[in-house]
Short mmCIF file of C-alpha atoms in Angstrom, two decimals:
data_model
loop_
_atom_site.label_atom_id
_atom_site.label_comp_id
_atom_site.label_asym_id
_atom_site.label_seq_id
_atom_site.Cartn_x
_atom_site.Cartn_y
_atom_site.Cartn_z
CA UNK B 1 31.06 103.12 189.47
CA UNK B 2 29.45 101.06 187.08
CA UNK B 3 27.28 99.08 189.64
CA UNK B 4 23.92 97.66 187.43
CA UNK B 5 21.00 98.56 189.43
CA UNK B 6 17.50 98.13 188.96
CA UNK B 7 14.37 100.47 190.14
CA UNK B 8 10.71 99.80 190.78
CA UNK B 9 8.11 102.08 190.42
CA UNK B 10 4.93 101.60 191.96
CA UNK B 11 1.67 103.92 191.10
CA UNK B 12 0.17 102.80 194.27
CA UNK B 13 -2.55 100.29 192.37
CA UNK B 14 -1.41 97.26 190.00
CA UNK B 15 0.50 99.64 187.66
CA UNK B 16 4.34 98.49 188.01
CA UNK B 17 7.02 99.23 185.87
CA UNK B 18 11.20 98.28 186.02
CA UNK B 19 13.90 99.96 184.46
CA UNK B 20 17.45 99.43 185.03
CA UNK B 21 20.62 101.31 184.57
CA UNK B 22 24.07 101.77 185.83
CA UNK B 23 25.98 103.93 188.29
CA UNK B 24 28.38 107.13 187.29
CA UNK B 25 29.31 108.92 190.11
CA UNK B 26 28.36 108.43 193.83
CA UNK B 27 28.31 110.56 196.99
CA UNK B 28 26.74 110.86 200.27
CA UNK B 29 23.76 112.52 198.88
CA UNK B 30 23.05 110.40 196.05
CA UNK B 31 23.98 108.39 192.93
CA UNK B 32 24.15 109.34 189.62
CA UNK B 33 22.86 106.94 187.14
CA UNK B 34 23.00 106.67 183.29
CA UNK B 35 19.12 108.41 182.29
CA UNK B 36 16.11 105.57 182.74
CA UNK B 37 14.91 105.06 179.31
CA UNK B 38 12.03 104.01 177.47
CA UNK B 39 11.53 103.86 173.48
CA UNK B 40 14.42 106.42 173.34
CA UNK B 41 12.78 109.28 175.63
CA UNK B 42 13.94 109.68 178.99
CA UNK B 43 11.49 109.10 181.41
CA UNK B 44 10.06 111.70 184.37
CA UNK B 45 9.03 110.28 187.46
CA UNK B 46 6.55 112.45 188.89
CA UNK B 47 2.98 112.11 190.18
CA UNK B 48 1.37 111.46 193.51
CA UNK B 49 1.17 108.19 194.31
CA UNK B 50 4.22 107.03 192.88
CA UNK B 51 6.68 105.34 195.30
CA UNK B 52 9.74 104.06 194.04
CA UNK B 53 11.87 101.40 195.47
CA UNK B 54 15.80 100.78 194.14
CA UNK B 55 18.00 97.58 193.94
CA UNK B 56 21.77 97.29 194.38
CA UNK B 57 23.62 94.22 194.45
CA UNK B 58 27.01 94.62 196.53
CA UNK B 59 30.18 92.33 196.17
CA UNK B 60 29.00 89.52 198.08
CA UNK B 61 25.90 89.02 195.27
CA UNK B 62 23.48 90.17 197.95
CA UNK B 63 20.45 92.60 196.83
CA UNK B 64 19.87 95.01 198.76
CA UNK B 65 16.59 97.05 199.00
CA UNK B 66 16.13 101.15 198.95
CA UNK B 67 12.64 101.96 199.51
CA UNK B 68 10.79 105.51 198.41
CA UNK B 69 13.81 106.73 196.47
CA UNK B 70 13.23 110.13 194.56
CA UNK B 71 14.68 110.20 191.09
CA UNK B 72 15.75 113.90 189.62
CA UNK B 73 17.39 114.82 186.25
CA UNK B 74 20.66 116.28 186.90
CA UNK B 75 22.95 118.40 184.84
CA UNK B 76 27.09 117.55 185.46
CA UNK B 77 29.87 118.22 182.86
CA UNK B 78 27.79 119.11 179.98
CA UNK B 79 26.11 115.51 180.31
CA UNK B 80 22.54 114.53 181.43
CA UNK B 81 21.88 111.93 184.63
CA UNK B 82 18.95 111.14 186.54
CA UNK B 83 19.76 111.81 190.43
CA UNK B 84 18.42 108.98 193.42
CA UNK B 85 18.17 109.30 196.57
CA UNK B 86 17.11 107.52 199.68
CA UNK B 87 15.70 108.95 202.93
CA UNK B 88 17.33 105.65 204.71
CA UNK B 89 21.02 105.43 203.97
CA UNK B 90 21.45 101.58 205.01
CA UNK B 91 18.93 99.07 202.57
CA UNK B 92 16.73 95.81 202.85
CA UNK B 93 18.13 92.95 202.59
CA UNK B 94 16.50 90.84 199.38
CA UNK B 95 15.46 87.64 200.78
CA UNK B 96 15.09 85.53 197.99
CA UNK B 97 18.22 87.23 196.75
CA UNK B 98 17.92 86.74 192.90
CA UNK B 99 15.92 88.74 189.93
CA UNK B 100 12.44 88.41 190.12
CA UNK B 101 10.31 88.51 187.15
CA UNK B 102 6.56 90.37 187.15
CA UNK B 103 3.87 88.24 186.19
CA UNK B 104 0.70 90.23 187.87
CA UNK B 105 -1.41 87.77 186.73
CA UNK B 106 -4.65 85.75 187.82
CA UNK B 107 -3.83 82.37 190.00
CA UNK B 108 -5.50 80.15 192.24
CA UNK B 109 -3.65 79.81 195.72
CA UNK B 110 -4.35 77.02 198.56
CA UNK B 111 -3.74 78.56 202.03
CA UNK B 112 -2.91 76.20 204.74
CA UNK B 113 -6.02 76.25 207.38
CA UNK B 114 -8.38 78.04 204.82
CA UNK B 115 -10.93 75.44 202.98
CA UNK B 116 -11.68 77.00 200.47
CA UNK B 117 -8.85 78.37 197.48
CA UNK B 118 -8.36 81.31 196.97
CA UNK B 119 -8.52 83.30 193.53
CA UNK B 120 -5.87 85.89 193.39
CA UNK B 121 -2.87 88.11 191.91
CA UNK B 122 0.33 86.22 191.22
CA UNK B 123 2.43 89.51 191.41
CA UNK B 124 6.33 87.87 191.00
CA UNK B 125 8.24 84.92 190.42
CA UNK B 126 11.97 83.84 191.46
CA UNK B 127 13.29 80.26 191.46
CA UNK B 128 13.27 80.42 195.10
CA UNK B 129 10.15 82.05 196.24
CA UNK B 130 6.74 84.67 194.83
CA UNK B 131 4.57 87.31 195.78
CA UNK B 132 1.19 87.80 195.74
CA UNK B 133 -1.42 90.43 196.59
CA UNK B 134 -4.42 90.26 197.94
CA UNK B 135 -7.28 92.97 197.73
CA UNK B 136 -7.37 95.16 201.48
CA UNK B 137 -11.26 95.60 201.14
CA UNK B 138 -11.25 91.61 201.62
CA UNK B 139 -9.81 92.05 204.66
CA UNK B 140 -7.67 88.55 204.88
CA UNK B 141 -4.92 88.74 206.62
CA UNK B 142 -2.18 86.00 207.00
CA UNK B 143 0.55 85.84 209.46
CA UNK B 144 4.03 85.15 208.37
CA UNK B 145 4.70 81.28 208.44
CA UNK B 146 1.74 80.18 206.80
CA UNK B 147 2.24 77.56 204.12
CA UNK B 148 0.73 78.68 200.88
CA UNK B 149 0.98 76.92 197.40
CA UNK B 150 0.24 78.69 193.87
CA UNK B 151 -1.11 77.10 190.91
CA UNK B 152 0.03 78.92 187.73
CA UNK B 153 -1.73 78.08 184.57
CA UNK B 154 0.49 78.33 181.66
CA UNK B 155 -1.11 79.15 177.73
CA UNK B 156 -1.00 75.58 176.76
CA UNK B 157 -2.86 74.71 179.86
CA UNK B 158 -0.31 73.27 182.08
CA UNK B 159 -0.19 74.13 185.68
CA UNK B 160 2.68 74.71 187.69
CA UNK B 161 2.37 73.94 191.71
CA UNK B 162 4.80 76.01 193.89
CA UNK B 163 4.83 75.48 197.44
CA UNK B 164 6.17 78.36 199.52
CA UNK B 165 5.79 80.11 203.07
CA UNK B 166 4.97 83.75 203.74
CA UNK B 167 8.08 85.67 204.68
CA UNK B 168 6.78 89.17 204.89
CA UNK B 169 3.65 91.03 203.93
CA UNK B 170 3.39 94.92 203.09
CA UNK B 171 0.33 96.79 203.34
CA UNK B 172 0.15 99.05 199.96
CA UNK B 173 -2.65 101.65 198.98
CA UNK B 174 -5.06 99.31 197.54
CA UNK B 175 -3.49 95.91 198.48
CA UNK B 176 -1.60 93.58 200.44
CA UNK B 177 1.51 91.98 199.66
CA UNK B 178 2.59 88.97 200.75
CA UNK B 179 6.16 87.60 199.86
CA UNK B 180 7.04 83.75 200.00
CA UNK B 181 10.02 81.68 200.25
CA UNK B 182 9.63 78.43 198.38
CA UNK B 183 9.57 75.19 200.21
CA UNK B 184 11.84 73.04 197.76
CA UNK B 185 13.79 73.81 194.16
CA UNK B 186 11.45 73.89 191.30
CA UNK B 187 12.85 73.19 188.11
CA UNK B 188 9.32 73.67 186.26
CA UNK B 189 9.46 77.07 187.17
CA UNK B 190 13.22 77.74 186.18
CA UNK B 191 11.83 76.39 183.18
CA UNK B 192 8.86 78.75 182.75
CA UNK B 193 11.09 81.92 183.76
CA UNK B 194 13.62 80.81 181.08
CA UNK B 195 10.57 80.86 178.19
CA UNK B 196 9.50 84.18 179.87
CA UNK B 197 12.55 85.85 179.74
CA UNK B 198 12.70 85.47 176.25
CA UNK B 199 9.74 88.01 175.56
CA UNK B 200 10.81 90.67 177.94
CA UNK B 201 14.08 92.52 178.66
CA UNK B 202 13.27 95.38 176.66
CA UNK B 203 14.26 97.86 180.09
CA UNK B 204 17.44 96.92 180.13
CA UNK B 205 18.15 100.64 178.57
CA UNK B 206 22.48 101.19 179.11
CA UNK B 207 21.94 104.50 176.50
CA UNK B 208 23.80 107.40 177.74
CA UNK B 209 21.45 110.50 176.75
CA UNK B 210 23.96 113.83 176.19
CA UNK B 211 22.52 117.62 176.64
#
């Protein structure tokens, strides 16, 4: 009780969204979380294509990864919680192990054994590692191992170079994503995440919402 976890949700395109919260009461067919808020009004995950993934962090600091979670609003001693549960019962292990921050923006990325650079979508950034996605209709696959390194071009018009290698790749509706580790510590990009992270945190939403 009282675990801080984080969800994803995915509309299946380049529409992402985070919200976080923290556990109440847990079972074998669920947890019961504190209701996902944004600009006071709970939120309702429905629709089609949206997939959501959770993240838990367990004593040891490791993140661990529930994937296509469904998220219900549930009713329990006159108070109001939002239900999740997994299909899978044991979760993915977070390689890069710390928060990543969403960036989904434009970058140019130099693929070792490719010529030419490659113009892309930064998706995330960690101080050990990114993702990136790369249109499926492109049809560019790269195998795990491959040494890729992302120039970021900050406002002022500095660019960050951060050297990585693919650790996984997921095929999504429209896209696929690749995840790197990075090759060496950065502190340029601490840096950046540290002036990022002083525009955004407006999910972390601990209300507790009564009937």
């Amino acid at each position: 009780m009282g675990t801080r976890i984080q969800i994803t949700v995915n509309n299946g395109g380049d529409m992402q969204a985070k919200f976080v919260s923290r556990v109440m009461k847990a079972g074998e067919n669920g947890v019961l979380v504190i209701p996902f808020m944004h600009k006071g009004v709970r939120v309702n995950f429905e629709g089609e294509n949206i997939r959501i993934h959770m993240q838990v962090p367990d004593a040891e600091g490791n993140n661990w990864t529930f994937k296509n979670c469904r998220i219900t609003t549930s009713r329990k001693d006159g108070l109001v919680y939002h239900k999740i549960t997994s299909s899978v019962s044991t979760g993915i292990e977070n390689r890069r192990g710390e928060r990543r921050t969403y960036i989904w923006q434009p970058a140019v990325f130099n693929i070792d054994g490719m010529v030419d650079p490659l113009f892309t979508t930064l998706k995330d950034l960690s101080p050990s590692g990114f993702a990136f996605v790369i249109e499926s209709r492109k049809r560019l696959p790269l195998q795990i191992g491959t040494g890729v390194t992302c120039k970021l071009n900050e406002r002022d018009g500095n660019i960050i170079h951060i050297k990585g290698k693919i650790i996984r790749k997921e095929k999504m509706d429209q896209y696929m994503l690749y995840g790197c580790r990075g090759a060496e510590p950065n502190q340029e990009v601490v840096d950046y995440l540290k002036r990022l992270s002083g525009k955004k945190d407006e999910n972390d939403n601990e209300q507790y919402m009564e009937k």
